[in-house]
Coordinates of C-alpha atoms and ligand atoms in Angstrom, one line a residue:
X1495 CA 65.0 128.5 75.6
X1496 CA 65.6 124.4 75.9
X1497 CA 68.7 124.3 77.7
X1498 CA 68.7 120.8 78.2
X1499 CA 70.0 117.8 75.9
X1500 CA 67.4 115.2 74.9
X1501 CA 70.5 112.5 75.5
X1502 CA 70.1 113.5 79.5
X1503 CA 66.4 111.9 79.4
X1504 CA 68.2 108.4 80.1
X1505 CA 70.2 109.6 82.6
X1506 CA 69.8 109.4 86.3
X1507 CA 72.2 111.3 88.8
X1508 CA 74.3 108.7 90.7
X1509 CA 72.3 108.1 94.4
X1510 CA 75.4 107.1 96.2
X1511 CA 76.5 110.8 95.6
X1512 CA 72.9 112.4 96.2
X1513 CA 73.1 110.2 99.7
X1514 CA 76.1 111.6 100.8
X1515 CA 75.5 115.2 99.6
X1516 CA 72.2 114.8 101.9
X1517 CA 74.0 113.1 104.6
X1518 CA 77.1 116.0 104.7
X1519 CA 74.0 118.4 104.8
X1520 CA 72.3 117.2 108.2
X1521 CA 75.9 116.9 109.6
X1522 CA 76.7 120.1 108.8
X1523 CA 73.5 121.3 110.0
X1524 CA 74.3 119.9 113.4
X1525 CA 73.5 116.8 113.6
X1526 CA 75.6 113.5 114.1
X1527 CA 74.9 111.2 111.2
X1528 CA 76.5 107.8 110.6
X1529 CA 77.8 107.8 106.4
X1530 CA 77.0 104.3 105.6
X1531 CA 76.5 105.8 101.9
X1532 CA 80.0 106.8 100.7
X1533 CA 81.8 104.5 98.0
X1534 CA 85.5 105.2 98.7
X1535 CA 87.5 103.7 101.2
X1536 CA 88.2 106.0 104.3
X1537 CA 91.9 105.7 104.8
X1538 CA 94.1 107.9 104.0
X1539 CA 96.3 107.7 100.7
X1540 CA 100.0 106.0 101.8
X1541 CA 102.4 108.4 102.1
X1542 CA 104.9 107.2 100.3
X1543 CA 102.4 107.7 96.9
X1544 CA 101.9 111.5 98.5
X1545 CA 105.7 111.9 98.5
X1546 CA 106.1 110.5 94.8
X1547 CA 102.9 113.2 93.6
X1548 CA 105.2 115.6 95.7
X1549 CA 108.2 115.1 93.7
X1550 CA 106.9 115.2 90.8
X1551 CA 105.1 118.2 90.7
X1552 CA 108.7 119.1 92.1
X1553 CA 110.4 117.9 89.1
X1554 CA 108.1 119.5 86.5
X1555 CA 106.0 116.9 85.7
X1556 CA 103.3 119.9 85.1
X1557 CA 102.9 119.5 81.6
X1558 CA 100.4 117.7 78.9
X1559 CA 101.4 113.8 79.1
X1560 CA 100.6 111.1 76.1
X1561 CA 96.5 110.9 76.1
X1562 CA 96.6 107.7 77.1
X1563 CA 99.1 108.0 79.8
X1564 CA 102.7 108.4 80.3
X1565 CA 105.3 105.4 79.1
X1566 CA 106.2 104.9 82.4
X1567 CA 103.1 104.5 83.9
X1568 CA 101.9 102.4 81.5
X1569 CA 104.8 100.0 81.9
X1570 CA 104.0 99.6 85.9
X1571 CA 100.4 99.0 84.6
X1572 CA 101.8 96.2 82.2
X1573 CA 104.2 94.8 85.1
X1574 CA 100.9 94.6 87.4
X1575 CA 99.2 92.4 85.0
X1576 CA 102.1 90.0 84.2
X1577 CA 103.1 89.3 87.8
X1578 CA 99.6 89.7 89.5
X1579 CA 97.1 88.2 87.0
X1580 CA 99.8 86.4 84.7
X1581 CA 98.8 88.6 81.8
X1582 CA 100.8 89.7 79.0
X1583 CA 99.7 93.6 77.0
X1584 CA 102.0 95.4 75.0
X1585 CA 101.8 99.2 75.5
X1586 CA 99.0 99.9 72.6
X1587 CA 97.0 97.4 74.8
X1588 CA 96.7 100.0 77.6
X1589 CA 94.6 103.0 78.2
X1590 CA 94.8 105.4 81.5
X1591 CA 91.9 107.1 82.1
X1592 CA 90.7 109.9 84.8
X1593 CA 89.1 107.5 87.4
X1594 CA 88.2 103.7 86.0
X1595 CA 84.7 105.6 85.7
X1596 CA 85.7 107.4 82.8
X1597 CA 87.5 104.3 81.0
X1598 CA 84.3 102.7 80.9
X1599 CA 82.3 105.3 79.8
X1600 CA 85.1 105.8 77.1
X1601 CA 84.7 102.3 76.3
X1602 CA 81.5 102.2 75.5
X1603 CA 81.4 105.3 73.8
X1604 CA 83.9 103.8 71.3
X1605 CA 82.6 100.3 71.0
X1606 CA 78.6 100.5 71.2
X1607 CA 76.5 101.4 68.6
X1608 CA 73.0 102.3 69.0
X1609 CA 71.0 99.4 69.7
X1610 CA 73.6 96.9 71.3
X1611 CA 72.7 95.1 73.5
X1612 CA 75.1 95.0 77.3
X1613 CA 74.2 92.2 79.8
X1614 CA 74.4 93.7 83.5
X1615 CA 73.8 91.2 86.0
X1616 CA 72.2 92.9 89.2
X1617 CA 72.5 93.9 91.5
X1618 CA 75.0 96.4 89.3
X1619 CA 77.2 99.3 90.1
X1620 CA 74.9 102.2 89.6
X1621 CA 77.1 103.9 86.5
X1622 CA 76.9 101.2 84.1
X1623 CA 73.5 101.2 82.9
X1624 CA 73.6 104.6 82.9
X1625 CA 76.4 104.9 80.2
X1626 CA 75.3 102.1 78.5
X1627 CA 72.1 104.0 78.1
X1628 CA 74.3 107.2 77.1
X1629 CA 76.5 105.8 74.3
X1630 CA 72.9 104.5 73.1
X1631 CA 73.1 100.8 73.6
X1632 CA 71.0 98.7 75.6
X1633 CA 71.4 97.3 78.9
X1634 CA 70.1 93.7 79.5
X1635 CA 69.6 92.7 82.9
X1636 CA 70.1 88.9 84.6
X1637 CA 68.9 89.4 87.8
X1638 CA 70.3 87.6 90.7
X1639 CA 69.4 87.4 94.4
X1640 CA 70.6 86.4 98.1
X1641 CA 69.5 83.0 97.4
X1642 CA 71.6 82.3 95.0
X1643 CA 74.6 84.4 96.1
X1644 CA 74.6 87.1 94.0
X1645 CA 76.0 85.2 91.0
X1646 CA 75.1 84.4 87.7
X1647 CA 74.9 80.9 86.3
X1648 CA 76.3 79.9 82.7
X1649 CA 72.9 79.2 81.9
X1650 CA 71.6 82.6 82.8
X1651 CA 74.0 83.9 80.7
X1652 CA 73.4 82.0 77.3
X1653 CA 69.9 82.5 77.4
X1654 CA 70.5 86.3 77.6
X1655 CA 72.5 86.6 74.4
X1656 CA 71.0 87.5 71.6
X1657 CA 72.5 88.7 68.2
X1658 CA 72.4 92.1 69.2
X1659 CA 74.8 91.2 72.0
X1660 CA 77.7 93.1 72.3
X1661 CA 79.3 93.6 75.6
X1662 CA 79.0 91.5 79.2
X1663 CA 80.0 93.1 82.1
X1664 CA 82.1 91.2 85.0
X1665 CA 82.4 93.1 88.6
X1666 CA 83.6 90.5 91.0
X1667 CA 84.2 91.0 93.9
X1668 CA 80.8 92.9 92.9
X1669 CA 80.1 96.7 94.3
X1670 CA 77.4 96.2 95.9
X1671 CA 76.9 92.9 97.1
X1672 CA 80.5 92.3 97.8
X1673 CA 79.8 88.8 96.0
X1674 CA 82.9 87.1 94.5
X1675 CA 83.8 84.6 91.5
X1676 CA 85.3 81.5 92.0
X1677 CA 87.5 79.9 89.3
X1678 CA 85.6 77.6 89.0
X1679 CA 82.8 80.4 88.6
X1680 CA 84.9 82.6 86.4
X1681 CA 85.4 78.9 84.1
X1682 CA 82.3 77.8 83.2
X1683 CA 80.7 81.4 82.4
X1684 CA 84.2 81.1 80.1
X1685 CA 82.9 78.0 78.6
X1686 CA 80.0 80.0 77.2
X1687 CA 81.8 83.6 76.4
X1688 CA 84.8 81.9 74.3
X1689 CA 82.6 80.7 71.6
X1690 CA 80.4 84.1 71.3
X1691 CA 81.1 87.0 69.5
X1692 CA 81.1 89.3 72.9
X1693 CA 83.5 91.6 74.3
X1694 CA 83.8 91.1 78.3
X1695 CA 84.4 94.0 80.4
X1696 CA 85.5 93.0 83.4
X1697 CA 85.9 95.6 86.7
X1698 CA 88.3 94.7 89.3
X1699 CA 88.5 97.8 90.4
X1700 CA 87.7 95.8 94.1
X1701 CA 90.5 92.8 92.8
X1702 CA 92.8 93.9 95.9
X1703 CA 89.4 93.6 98.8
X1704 CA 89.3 90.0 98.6
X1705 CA 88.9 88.3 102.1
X1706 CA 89.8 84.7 103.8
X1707 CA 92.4 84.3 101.0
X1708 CA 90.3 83.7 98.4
X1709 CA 91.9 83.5 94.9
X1710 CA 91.4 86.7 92.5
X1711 CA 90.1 85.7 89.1
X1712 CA 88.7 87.4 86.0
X1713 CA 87.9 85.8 82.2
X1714 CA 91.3 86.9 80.5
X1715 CA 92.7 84.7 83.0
X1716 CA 91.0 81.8 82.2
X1717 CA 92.5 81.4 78.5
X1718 CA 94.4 83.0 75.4
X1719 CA 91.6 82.8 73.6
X1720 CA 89.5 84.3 76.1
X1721 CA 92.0 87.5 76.9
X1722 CA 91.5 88.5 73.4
X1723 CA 88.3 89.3 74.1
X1724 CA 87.8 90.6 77.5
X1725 CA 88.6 94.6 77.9
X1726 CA 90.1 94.8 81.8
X1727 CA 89.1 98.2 83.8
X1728 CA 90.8 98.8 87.0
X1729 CA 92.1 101.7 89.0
X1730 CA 93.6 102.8 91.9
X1731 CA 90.8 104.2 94.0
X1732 CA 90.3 101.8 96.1
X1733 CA 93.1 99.8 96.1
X1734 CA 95.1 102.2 97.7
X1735 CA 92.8 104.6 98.8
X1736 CA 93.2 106.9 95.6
X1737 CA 89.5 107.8 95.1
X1738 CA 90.2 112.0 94.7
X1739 CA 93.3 111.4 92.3
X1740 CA 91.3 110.1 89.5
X1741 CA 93.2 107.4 88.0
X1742 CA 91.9 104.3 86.4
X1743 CA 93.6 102.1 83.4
X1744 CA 92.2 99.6 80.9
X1745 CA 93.7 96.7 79.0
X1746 CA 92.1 95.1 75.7
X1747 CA 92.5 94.5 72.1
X1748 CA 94.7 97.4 70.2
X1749 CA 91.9 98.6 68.0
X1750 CA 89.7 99.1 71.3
X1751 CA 92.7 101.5 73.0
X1752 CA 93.1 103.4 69.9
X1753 CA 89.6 104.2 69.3
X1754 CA 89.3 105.0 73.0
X1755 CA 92.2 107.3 73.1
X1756 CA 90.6 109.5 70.0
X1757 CA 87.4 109.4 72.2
X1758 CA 89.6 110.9 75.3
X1759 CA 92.1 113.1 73.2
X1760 CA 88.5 114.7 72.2
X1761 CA 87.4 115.2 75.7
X1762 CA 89.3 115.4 78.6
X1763 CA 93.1 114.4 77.0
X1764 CA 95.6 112.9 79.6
X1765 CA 94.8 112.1 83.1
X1766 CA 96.3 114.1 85.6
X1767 CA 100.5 113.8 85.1
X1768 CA 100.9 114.4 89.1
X1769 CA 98.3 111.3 89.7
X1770 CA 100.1 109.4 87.2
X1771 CA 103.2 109.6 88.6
X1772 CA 101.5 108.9 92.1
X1773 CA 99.7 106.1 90.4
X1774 CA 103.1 104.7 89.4
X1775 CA 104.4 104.7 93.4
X1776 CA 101.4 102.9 93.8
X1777 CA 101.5 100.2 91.7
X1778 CA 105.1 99.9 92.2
X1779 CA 106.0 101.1 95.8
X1780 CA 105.2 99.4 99.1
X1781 CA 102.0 97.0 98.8
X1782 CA 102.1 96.8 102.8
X1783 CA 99.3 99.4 103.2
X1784 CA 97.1 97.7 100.9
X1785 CA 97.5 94.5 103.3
X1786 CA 96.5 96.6 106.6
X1787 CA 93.8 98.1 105.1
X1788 CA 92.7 94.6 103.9
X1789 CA 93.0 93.5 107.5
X1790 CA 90.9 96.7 108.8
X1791 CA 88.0 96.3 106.5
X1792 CA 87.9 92.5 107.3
X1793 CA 87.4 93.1 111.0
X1794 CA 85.1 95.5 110.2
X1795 CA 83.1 93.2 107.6
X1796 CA 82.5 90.7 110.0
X1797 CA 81.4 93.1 112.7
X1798 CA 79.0 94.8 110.6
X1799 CA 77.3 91.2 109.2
X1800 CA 77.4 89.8 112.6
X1801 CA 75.6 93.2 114.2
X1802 CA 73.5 93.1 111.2
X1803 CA 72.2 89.5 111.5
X1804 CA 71.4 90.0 114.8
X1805 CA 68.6 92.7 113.9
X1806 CA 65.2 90.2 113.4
X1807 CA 64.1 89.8 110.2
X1808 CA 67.1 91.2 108.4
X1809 CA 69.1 88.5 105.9
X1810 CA 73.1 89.4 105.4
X1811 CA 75.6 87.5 103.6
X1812 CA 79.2 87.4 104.4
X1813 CA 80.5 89.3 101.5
X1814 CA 83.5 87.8 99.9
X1815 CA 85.2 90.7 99.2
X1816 CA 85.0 94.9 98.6
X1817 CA 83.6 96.8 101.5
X1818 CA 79.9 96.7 101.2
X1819 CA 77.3 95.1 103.3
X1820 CA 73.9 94.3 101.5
X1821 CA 71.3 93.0 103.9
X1822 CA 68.1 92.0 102.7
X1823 CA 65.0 94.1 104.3
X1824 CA 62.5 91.2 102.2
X1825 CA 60.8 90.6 106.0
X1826 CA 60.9 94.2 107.3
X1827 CA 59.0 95.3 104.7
X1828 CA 55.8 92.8 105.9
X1829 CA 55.9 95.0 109.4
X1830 CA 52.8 96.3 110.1
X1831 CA 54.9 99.7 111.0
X1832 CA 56.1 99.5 107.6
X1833 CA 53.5 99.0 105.6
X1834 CA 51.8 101.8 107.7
X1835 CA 54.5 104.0 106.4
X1836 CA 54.4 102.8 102.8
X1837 CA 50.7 103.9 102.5
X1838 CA 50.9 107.8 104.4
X1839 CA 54.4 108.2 101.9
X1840 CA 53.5 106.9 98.7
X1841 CA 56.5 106.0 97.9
X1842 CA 56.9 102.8 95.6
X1843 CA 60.7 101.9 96.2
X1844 CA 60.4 100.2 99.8
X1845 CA 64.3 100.5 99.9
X1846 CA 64.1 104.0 99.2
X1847 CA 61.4 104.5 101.7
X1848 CA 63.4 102.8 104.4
X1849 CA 66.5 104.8 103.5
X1850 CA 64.6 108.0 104.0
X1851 CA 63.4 107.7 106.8
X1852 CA 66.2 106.1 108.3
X1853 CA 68.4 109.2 107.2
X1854 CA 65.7 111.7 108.6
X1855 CA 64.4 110.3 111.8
X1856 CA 67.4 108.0 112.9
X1857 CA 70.0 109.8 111.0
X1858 CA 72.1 107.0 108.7
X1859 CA 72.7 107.4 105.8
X1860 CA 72.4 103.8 103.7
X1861 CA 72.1 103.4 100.0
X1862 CA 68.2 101.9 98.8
X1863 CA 68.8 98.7 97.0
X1864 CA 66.4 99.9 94.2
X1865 CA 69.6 102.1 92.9
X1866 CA 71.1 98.8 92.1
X1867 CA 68.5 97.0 90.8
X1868 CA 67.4 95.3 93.6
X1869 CA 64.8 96.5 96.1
X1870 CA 65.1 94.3 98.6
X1871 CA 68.1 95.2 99.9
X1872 CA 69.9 98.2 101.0
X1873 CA 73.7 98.8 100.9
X1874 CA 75.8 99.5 103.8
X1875 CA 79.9 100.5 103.0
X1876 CA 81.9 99.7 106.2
X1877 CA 84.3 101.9 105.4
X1878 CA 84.2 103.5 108.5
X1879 CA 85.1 103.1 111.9
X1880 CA 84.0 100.4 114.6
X1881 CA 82.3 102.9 116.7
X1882 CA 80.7 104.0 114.5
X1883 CA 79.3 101.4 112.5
X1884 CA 78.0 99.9 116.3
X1885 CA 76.2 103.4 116.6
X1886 CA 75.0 103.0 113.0
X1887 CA 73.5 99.4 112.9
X1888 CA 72.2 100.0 116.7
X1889 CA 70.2 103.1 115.0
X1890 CA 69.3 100.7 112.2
X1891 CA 67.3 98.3 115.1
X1892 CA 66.3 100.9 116.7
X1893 CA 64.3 101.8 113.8
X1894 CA 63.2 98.0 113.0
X1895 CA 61.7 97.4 116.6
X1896 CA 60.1 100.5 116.3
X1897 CA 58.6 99.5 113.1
X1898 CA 57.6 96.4 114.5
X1899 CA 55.1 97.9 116.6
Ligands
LIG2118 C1 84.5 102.8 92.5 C2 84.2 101.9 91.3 C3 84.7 102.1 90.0 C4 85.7 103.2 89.6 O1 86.1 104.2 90.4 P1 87.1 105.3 89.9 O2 87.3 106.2 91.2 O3 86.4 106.1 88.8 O4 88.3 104.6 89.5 C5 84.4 101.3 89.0 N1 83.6 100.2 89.2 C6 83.1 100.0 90.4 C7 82.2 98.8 90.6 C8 83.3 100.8 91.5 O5 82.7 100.6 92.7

């Protein structure tokens, strides 16, 4: 009996779950690991959006909601964008979605037809070559490197569209480099996308972890003529520390919603009505947690760089915003301890290699690079505590020195 689909063959299972499933599994088995893997903030959810799930459960708020989310929610989500990115939907413009995972995977599963091309500059958020791959299309990658930032250039871009181009997609600040846009950035890739026939996806799911003040911008807010083609995804998750409650939203062109909405009232209908209605406190309550958890993950960025950049041969930007560190191993890799190792594992990914043994013998748990298109580097998510991340990167030269030898 073939039990499986021919349509899994493209898919990989997400490393940054399989590293934390491995790392849970030595801690339970005794020993103390350091998670550098997870992908979700570790604070817990405000209470005043715990309260509003409370009372709505309370209130009977139990039932099936609209597919695409409840009027109320929706409206909060249309609020957001007019006072916070100075962008104006109308409700047939907006799609909730379980997790902003899931409205990108609807969206390409209603736009892409097999063949299209996606640009993905990399390094790239592990899911979205994966769907892209699923809803049959074809993900084209514009690499970019520490050198230059983690950032595309306009140029870059144009040379990678073709007329099988269909969709680009945006992150900024950028899981996992934690590299940001400027406006000036965000403008003159704009000067190339307004005169193509391309949708933009942009993710801000990380809009809200922006450090040193620096100014949040994606294409729609750029132009009129640019917002009718750019399809926003966003969520709560790690905005407000929402990752288990599963809500994420999309905004774009009226035709897009619709067709995602059949998509979803196919599959999984409505998102959860109790995280809606938490969603809606969120959005609309209190924004003072969001600022302290902000200022945590701050101190804790430049802690983990600084710490980082003291281990020799390791190269780490200051990321500009989200919560991930992304040190490149480029000169670890030439250590004769290294190369030592490369040969006895047979392992081609030196990222992966690193991570492994760095789980196993030193016990931290880091994400390899090569899950993100780039094997140079590994990714380290400081959402965890200061003692702990000075246990971590200790462990981490620790293992360099010893490699060194
Ligand atoms: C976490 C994350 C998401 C979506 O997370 P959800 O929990 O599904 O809302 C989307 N894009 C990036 C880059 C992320 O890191």
């Amino acid at each position: 009996m073939k039990l499986v689909a021919k349509r899994l063959d493209v898919v990989e299972p997400s490393p940054t779950l399989a590293i934390t499933a491995k790392a849970n599994q030595l801690k339970a088995s005794g020993l103390d690991v350091v998670g550098f893997g997870a992908g979700e903030p570790d604070f817990d959810t405000p209470s005043h959006i715990k309260e509003a799930a409370k009372k709505a459960m309370d209130a009977g708020k139990t039932k099936y909601t609209p597919v695409s989310g409840t009027p109320s929610l929706k409206e909060a989500i249309i609020q957001k964008f007019q006072k916070e990115n100075g962008l104006k939907y109308e409700k047939n413009q907006i799609i909730v979605g379980t997790g902003g995972k899931q409205v990108i995977y609807n969206f390409f599963l209603a736009t892409l037809n097999p063949g299209d091309e996606v640009i993905i500059p990399a390094p790239y958020w592990v899911s979205y070559a994966d769907i892209v791959r699923l809803a049959e299309g074809t993900p084209v990658i514009i690499e970019t490197n520490i050198k230059n930032g983690f950032k595309i250039t306009p140029q870059e871009l144009k040379s990678a569209i073709t007329k099988k181009t269909k969709v680009f997609i945006f992150n900024s600040p950028s899981n996992p480099t934690g590299a940001a846009y400027t406006r000036k950035d965000v403008e003159a890739l704009v000067s190339i996308l307004e005169n193509e026939d391309i949708i933009t996806v942009s993710d801000d799911i990380y809009e809200k972890i922006i450090y040193d003040n620096l100014e949040f911008v994606n294409p729609a807010m750029i132009s009129e003529k640019m917002k009718e083609k750019t399809f926003i995804v966003n969520g709560v998750s790690k905005a407000y520390s929402m990752t288990g409650w599963r809500i994420g939203y999309g905004a774009g062109h009226p035709e897009i919603v619709k067709n995602m909405d059949t998509m979803q009232g196919q599959s999984t209908s409505n998102a959860s009505s109790i995280s809606q209605a938490a969603a809606e406190a969120a959005l609309t309550g209190d924004q003072k947690p969001v600022a302290d958890m902000l200022k945590a993950f701050d101190e804790r960025r430049k802690l983990i760089v600084g710490l980082l950049r003291e281990i020799p041969g390791i190269e780490c930007r200051m990321p500009e915003g989200a919560f991930y560190a992304f040190p490149y191993l480029t000169d670890i890799y030439k250590l004769p301890g290294f190369q030592k190792l490369a040969q006895e594992k047979q392992e081609t990914s030196k990222s992966k290699l690193f991570c492994d043994v760095l789980l196993e013998k030193y016990n931290v748990a880091c994400v390899p690079g090569i899950a993100f298109g780039d094997d140079q580097a590994i990714r380290l998510s400081y959402a965890l505590g200061e003692a702990d991340i000075k246990k971590g990167v200790a462990r981490i030269k620790q293992m360099v020195e010893d490699l060194s030898k």
